Amino acid sequence: MVTSEQQLLSVSLPSTILMTDVIKEFNTSFADFVSMKEYINFLSIQDPAYTTNPGFQQLDSISVWSRTGRIVFTANKYMELVQAYKPDLYVALCDGDTNINSSAKRVSKAVLRSKTLLEQCLNIHLHSDTLKSKGILGSVEGGYNLETREESIDYLKDKPLAGFVIDGLHNNGPSVQNISTEQIKQVVQHTINLLPTDKIRVSMGCWNPVTVLDLVELGVDVFDSSYPYIITEQSQALTFMCNHDICQNDQYRISVAEERYKDDFSPICKKCNCLACQNHTRAYLHHLHHTKEMLGLVLLMIHNTHHYLQFFIAIRDSIKNGTFNQLQKKIRLKYISVNSEFPPLQQSNCISVK
């Protein structure tokens, strides 16, 4: 209902952990179990759409929260699950429980713990026939401390990894969309400059589109789609890619809860070809919201995911065409009209994007 193009299927432990026993019993992969084997599976540890509970990491284990509560993973327990899921790409167990306020002692422990866990995961990975064709990613930790990040990279860069996750900048959840590039730029740029150029670089979290463009410019290759989910949960529809002359959408998103959409029988975006915009109106979405019908969130999620995927198509096309800076300026202007915290546009060249 969203796209016919292949995308990475992002799978997180908290949202799928309760399926583990059934997957093992049927002796199948996660992709086969959910009938999505045509997609490349990417397994992450935490769900970037939800705030990670801080302070529960231990010397040799990581905590995640499912619907049934806290679950503690050692490297052995985690790799047992990985071998059951058989993802194409997965993140080695790590301690990413740091942010801009974390102390030097805390980020140092995160790096040490992540080293220990990666060593254990990698050892099992290299000796597993099930995982010999799969890719394992290492997480670069260290919070906002550049020296500690260097220590983490020095350990990771020569390991047989498929790529790296630039981790430890936040604790996931909706608040990540409010983090500006200026806050993270020095750390991300320093990190990427030290990483091998022939391996993928991933950044998880619901970054707003302006920050996504800046991270692409810095060299990040892969992002997740938690941002459209967060916007959907707020009963809002993304419009930052809309053409103002056609849609009169001068903001980056609209709230279907607002009274002004009660009698608005136009789609969210007149040029959007998603299922929601092709078949339904703002007035109908407004009605669904106020009657608390689940269909309202379903339609918003279809639109927002489609809109976000179109954003990345535009990014890739602009890189090929040499028009990335124009796209960056266009999106920034849409956001800056209602968000004064975004800094002025800085002109430079983009280097890569997934």
Coordinates of C-alpha atoms in Angstrom, one line a residue:
M1 CA 0.0 0.0 0.0
V2 CA 3.0 2.3 0.4
T3 CA 5.6 1.5 -2.2
S4 CA 6.5 -1.2 -4.8
E5 CA 10.2 -0.5 -4.5
Q6 CA 12.4 -2.6 -2.3
Q7 CA 13.4 -1.1 1.0
L8 CA 15.4 -2.2 4.0
L9 CA 13.0 -3.9 6.5
S10 CA 14.0 -2.5 9.9
V11 CA 13.3 -4.9 12.7
S12 CA 13.9 -4.0 16.4
L13 CA 14.2 -6.4 19.4
P14 CA 11.5 -4.7 21.5
S15 CA 8.8 -5.0 18.8
T16 CA 9.6 -8.6 17.7
I17 CA 11.0 -10.4 20.8
L18 CA 7.7 -12.1 21.6
M19 CA 7.9 -13.9 18.2
T20 CA 11.1 -15.6 19.0
D21 CA 9.8 -18.9 20.3
V22 CA 7.4 -19.4 17.4
I23 CA 10.1 -18.6 14.8
K24 CA 12.4 -21.2 16.5
E25 CA 9.6 -23.8 16.6
F26 CA 8.9 -23.4 12.8
N27 CA 12.6 -23.3 12.1
T28 CA 12.3 -20.4 9.7
S29 CA 13.7 -16.9 9.4
F30 CA 12.0 -13.7 10.6
A31 CA 11.5 -12.6 7.0
D32 CA 9.8 -15.9 6.0
F33 CA 7.7 -15.7 9.2
V34 CA 6.3 -12.3 8.3
S35 CA 6.1 -13.1 4.6
M36 CA 8.6 -10.4 3.6
K37 CA 11.5 -12.4 2.4
E38 CA 12.0 -10.2 -0.6
Y39 CA 13.3 -7.4 1.6
I40 CA 16.7 -7.0 3.2
N41 CA 16.3 -7.4 6.9
F42 CA 18.1 -5.1 9.3
L43 CA 17.9 -6.0 13.0
S44 CA 18.5 -3.2 15.6
I45 CA 18.7 -3.6 19.4
Q46 CA 16.5 -0.7 20.5
D47 CA 13.4 0.7 18.8
P48 CA 14.3 4.3 17.7
A49 CA 10.6 5.4 17.9
Y50 CA 10.5 4.9 21.7
T51 CA 12.6 6.4 24.4
T52 CA 15.1 3.9 25.8
N53 CA 14.9 3.5 29.6
P54 CA 18.3 4.7 30.9
G55 CA 20.5 3.2 33.6
F56 CA 19.8 -0.5 33.2
Q57 CA 22.9 -1.7 31.5
Q58 CA 25.2 -4.1 33.2
L59 CA 28.8 -5.3 32.7
D60 CA 28.0 -8.1 30.3
S61 CA 24.3 -7.5 29.3
I62 CA 21.9 -5.0 27.7
S63 CA 18.3 -4.4 28.7
V64 CA 15.4 -4.0 26.2
W65 CA 11.7 -3.5 26.9
S66 CA 8.9 -5.5 25.2
R67 CA 5.2 -5.4 25.9
T68 CA 5.8 -7.8 28.7
G69 CA 8.5 -5.7 30.4
R70 CA 12.3 -5.7 30.7
I71 CA 14.4 -8.4 29.0
V72 CA 18.1 -8.8 29.7
F73 CA 20.3 -9.9 26.8
T74 CA 23.8 -11.3 27.2
A75 CA 25.8 -11.8 24.0
N76 CA 25.0 -15.5 24.0
K77 CA 21.3 -15.0 24.4
Y78 CA 21.3 -12.2 21.8
M79 CA 23.2 -14.3 19.2
E80 CA 20.9 -17.2 19.8
L81 CA 18.1 -14.9 18.7
V82 CA 20.1 -13.6 15.7
Q83 CA 20.6 -17.1 14.5
A84 CA 16.9 -17.8 14.8
Y85 CA 15.9 -14.6 13.0
K86 CA 18.7 -14.9 10.3
P87 CA 18.7 -11.1 9.4
D88 CA 20.7 -10.0 6.4
L89 CA 22.3 -7.2 8.6
Y90 CA 22.3 -6.8 12.3
V91 CA 23.9 -4.6 15.0
A92 CA 26.2 -6.3 17.5
L93 CA 25.0 -6.0 21.1
C94 CA 26.1 -2.6 22.4
D95 CA 25.6 0.0 25.1
G96 CA 24.2 3.1 23.4
D97 CA 22.7 4.5 26.6
T98 CA 24.4 8.0 26.4
N99 CA 23.5 11.5 25.3
I100 CA 24.9 15.0 25.4
N101 CA 24.6 15.1 29.2
S102 CA 26.4 11.8 29.9
S103 CA 29.5 12.1 32.1
A104 CA 33.0 11.1 30.9
K105 CA 32.8 8.0 33.2
R106 CA 29.5 6.9 31.7
V107 CA 30.6 7.2 28.1
S108 CA 33.9 5.4 29.0
K109 CA 31.9 2.5 30.4
A110 CA 29.7 2.5 27.3
V111 CA 32.7 2.0 25.1
L112 CA 34.2 -0.7 27.3
R113 CA 31.0 -2.6 27.6
S114 CA 30.4 -2.3 23.8
K115 CA 33.9 -3.6 23.1
T116 CA 33.3 -6.6 25.3
L117 CA 29.9 -7.4 23.8
L118 CA 31.1 -7.0 20.2
E119 CA 34.0 -9.3 20.8
Q120 CA 31.6 -12.0 22.1
C121 CA 29.1 -11.5 19.3
L122 CA 31.7 -11.4 16.6
N123 CA 33.3 -14.6 17.8
I124 CA 29.9 -16.4 17.6
H125 CA 29.2 -14.8 14.2
L126 CA 32.5 -16.0 12.6
H127 CA 31.9 -19.6 13.8
S128 CA 28.3 -19.8 12.8
D129 CA 27.3 -21.5 9.5
T130 CA 23.9 -19.8 9.7
L131 CA 25.4 -16.3 9.8
K132 CA 28.3 -16.8 7.4
S133 CA 26.5 -14.9 4.6
K134 CA 25.1 -12.2 6.9
G135 CA 26.5 -8.8 7.8
I136 CA 27.3 -7.7 11.3
L137 CA 27.6 -3.9 12.2
G138 CA 29.6 -2.4 15.0
S139 CA 28.4 0.5 17.1
V140 CA 30.6 3.5 17.5
E141 CA 30.0 4.7 21.1
G142 CA 31.5 7.5 23.2
G143 CA 28.7 10.0 23.6
Y144 CA 29.9 13.5 22.7
N145 CA 33.5 12.9 23.9
L146 CA 35.7 12.9 20.8
E147 CA 38.7 11.1 22.4
T148 CA 36.4 8.3 23.6
R149 CA 34.9 8.0 20.1
E150 CA 38.4 7.6 18.7
E151 CA 39.0 4.8 21.2
S152 CA 35.8 3.1 20.0
I153 CA 36.7 3.5 16.3
D154 CA 40.3 2.3 16.8
Y155 CA 38.9 -0.9 18.2
L156 CA 36.3 -1.4 15.5
K157 CA 37.9 -0.2 12.2
D158 CA 39.9 -3.3 11.5
K159 CA 37.2 -5.8 12.5
P160 CA 35.4 -7.9 9.8
L161 CA 32.3 -5.7 9.9
A162 CA 29.8 -4.8 7.2
G163 CA 29.5 -1.3 8.6
F164 CA 29.1 1.0 11.5
V165 CA 26.3 2.5 13.5
I166 CA 27.0 6.0 14.9
D167 CA 25.4 5.5 18.2
G168 CA 25.2 7.0 21.7
L169 CA 24.1 10.5 20.6
H170 CA 20.6 10.2 22.2
N171 CA 18.2 7.9 24.0
N172 CA 15.8 7.5 21.0
G173 CA 12.1 8.5 21.1
P174 CA 10.3 11.7 19.9
S175 CA 12.7 14.1 21.4
V176 CA 15.3 13.3 18.8
Q177 CA 13.4 15.3 16.1
N178 CA 14.3 18.4 18.1
I179 CA 18.1 17.8 18.0
S180 CA 19.7 20.3 15.6
T181 CA 22.7 19.6 13.4
E182 CA 24.8 22.2 15.3
Q183 CA 24.5 20.0 18.4
I184 CA 25.8 16.8 16.8
K185 CA 27.9 18.1 13.8
Q186 CA 31.3 18.1 15.4
V187 CA 30.9 14.6 16.8
V188 CA 29.4 13.0 13.6
Q189 CA 32.0 14.7 11.3
H190 CA 34.9 13.6 13.5
T191 CA 33.5 10.1 13.7
I192 CA 32.9 9.7 10.0
N193 CA 36.4 11.1 9.1
L194 CA 37.9 8.3 11.1
L195 CA 35.8 5.4 9.7
P196 CA 36.7 3.3 6.6
T197 CA 35.1 4.8 3.5
D198 CA 34.1 1.4 2.0
K199 CA 31.6 0.4 4.6
I200 CA 28.1 1.6 5.3
R201 CA 27.5 4.2 8.1
V202 CA 24.1 4.1 9.8
S203 CA 22.4 6.7 12.1
M204 CA 19.3 5.5 14.0
G205 CA 16.7 8.0 15.4
C206 CA 13.8 10.1 14.3
W207 CA 15.9 13.0 13.0
N208 CA 13.9 15.8 11.4
P209 CA 14.4 16.1 7.6
V210 CA 16.7 19.2 7.9
T211 CA 19.1 17.2 10.2
V212 CA 18.8 14.2 7.9
L213 CA 20.1 16.3 4.9
D214 CA 22.9 17.6 7.0
L215 CA 23.9 14.1 8.1
V216 CA 23.8 13.0 4.5
E217 CA 26.1 15.8 3.7
L218 CA 28.5 14.6 6.5
G219 CA 28.5 11.1 5.1
V220 CA 25.8 9.0 6.7
D221 CA 24.4 6.4 4.4
V222 CA 21.4 4.7 6.1
F223 CA 18.5 6.1 8.2
D224 CA 15.4 4.5 9.7
S225 CA 11.8 5.6 9.3
S226 CA 10.8 6.3 12.9
Y227 CA 10.2 10.0 12.0
P228 CA 7.0 9.5 10.0
Y229 CA 5.8 7.1 12.7
I230 CA 6.4 9.8 15.4
I231 CA 4.5 12.4 13.3
T232 CA 1.7 9.9 12.7
E233 CA 1.3 9.3 16.4
Q234 CA 0.8 13.1 16.8
S235 CA -2.1 12.9 14.3
Q236 CA -0.1 15.0 11.8
A237 CA 0.6 14.7 8.1
L238 CA 4.0 15.5 6.5
T239 CA 3.9 18.2 3.8
F240 CA 7.5 19.3 3.6
M241 CA 8.0 17.9 0.1
C242 CA 4.8 19.6 -1.2
N243 CA 4.9 22.2 -4.0
H244 CA 3.5 25.4 -2.4
D245 CA 2.1 26.7 -5.7
I246 CA -0.1 23.6 -6.1
C247 CA -0.9 22.5 -2.6
Q248 CA -0.7 25.8 -0.6
N249 CA 1.1 23.8 2.0
D250 CA 3.6 26.3 3.4
Q251 CA 4.4 24.3 6.5
Y252 CA 6.3 21.1 6.9
R253 CA 3.3 19.2 8.4
I254 CA -0.3 19.8 9.2
S255 CA -2.5 18.6 12.1
V256 CA -5.7 16.9 11.0
A257 CA -7.1 17.5 14.5
E258 CA -7.4 21.2 13.8
E259 CA -11.0 22.5 13.3
R260 CA -10.1 24.3 10.0
Y261 CA -9.9 20.9 8.3
K262 CA -13.5 19.9 9.3
D263 CA -14.9 21.0 6.0
D264 CA -11.7 20.8 3.9
F265 CA -12.5 18.2 1.1
S266 CA -9.0 18.4 -0.5
P267 CA -6.4 15.7 0.0
I268 CA -3.4 16.2 2.3
C269 CA -1.4 16.9 -0.9
K270 CA -2.9 17.3 -4.4
K271 CA 0.2 15.9 -6.1
C272 CA 0.7 13.0 -3.7
N273 CA -0.1 9.5 -5.2
C274 CA -0.3 7.6 -2.0
L275 CA -3.4 5.6 -1.2
A276 CA -4.6 8.1 1.5
C277 CA -4.3 11.2 -0.8
Q278 CA -5.8 9.5 -3.8
N279 CA -8.9 8.3 -2.0
H280 CA -9.5 10.4 1.1
T281 CA -9.8 14.1 2.2
R282 CA -8.5 16.1 5.1
A283 CA -12.1 16.4 6.4
Y284 CA -12.4 12.6 6.5
L285 CA -9.1 12.3 8.4
H286 CA -10.3 15.0 10.8
H287 CA -13.5 13.0 11.3
L288 CA -11.5 9.8 11.9
H289 CA -9.3 11.5 14.4
H290 CA -12.1 12.9 16.5
T291 CA -14.1 9.7 16.5
K292 CA -10.8 7.9 17.5
E293 CA -11.0 5.4 14.6
M294 CA -7.8 3.4 14.1
L295 CA -8.2 3.9 10.3
G296 CA -7.2 7.5 10.8
L297 CA -3.7 6.6 12.0
V298 CA -3.4 3.9 9.3
L299 CA -4.1 6.4 6.5
L300 CA -1.7 9.0 8.1
M301 CA 1.0 6.4 8.4
I302 CA 0.6 5.4 4.7
H303 CA 0.9 9.0 3.6
N304 CA 3.7 9.9 6.0
T305 CA 5.8 6.8 5.1
H306 CA 5.2 7.4 1.3
H307 CA 6.1 11.1 1.8
Y308 CA 9.3 10.2 3.6
L309 CA 10.4 7.6 1.0
Q310 CA 9.8 10.3 -1.7
F311 CA 12.1 12.5 0.3
F312 CA 14.9 9.9 0.0
I313 CA 14.3 9.4 -3.7
A314 CA 14.7 13.2 -4.1
I315 CA 17.9 13.1 -2.1
R316 CA 19.4 10.4 -4.3
D317 CA 18.3 12.1 -7.5
S318 CA 19.7 15.5 -6.3
I319 CA 23.1 13.9 -5.6
K320 CA 23.2 12.4 -9.1
N321 CA 22.1 15.7 -10.6
G322 CA 24.4 17.9 -8.6
T323 CA 21.4 19.8 -7.1
F324 CA 21.6 18.6 -3.5
N325 CA 22.2 22.1 -2.1
Q326 CA 19.0 23.4 -3.8
L327 CA 17.0 20.5 -2.2
Q328 CA 18.7 21.3 1.2
K329 CA 17.7 24.9 0.9
K330 CA 14.1 24.2 -0.1
I331 CA 13.5 21.8 2.8
R332 CA 15.3 24.1 5.3
L333 CA 13.1 27.1 4.3
K334 CA 10.0 25.0 4.8
Y335 CA 11.1 24.2 8.4
I336 CA 12.6 27.5 9.3
S337 CA 9.2 29.3 8.7
V338 CA 7.9 27.7 11.9
N339 CA 11.1 26.5 13.6
S340 CA 13.5 29.3 14.4
E341 CA 16.0 27.0 16.0
F342 CA 17.4 25.8 12.7
P343 CA 20.6 27.6 11.8
P344 CA 21.2 29.3 8.4
L345 CA 22.1 27.0 5.5
Q346 CA 25.7 26.2 5.0
Q347 CA 26.8 25.5 1.4
S348 CA 29.0 22.4 0.7
N349 CA 29.0 19.2 -1.2
C350 CA 27.1 16.0 -0.2
I351 CA 29.2 12.8 -0.3
S352 CA 26.8 9.8 0.0
V353 CA 23.4 8.5 0.9
K354 CA 21.6 5.2 1.0

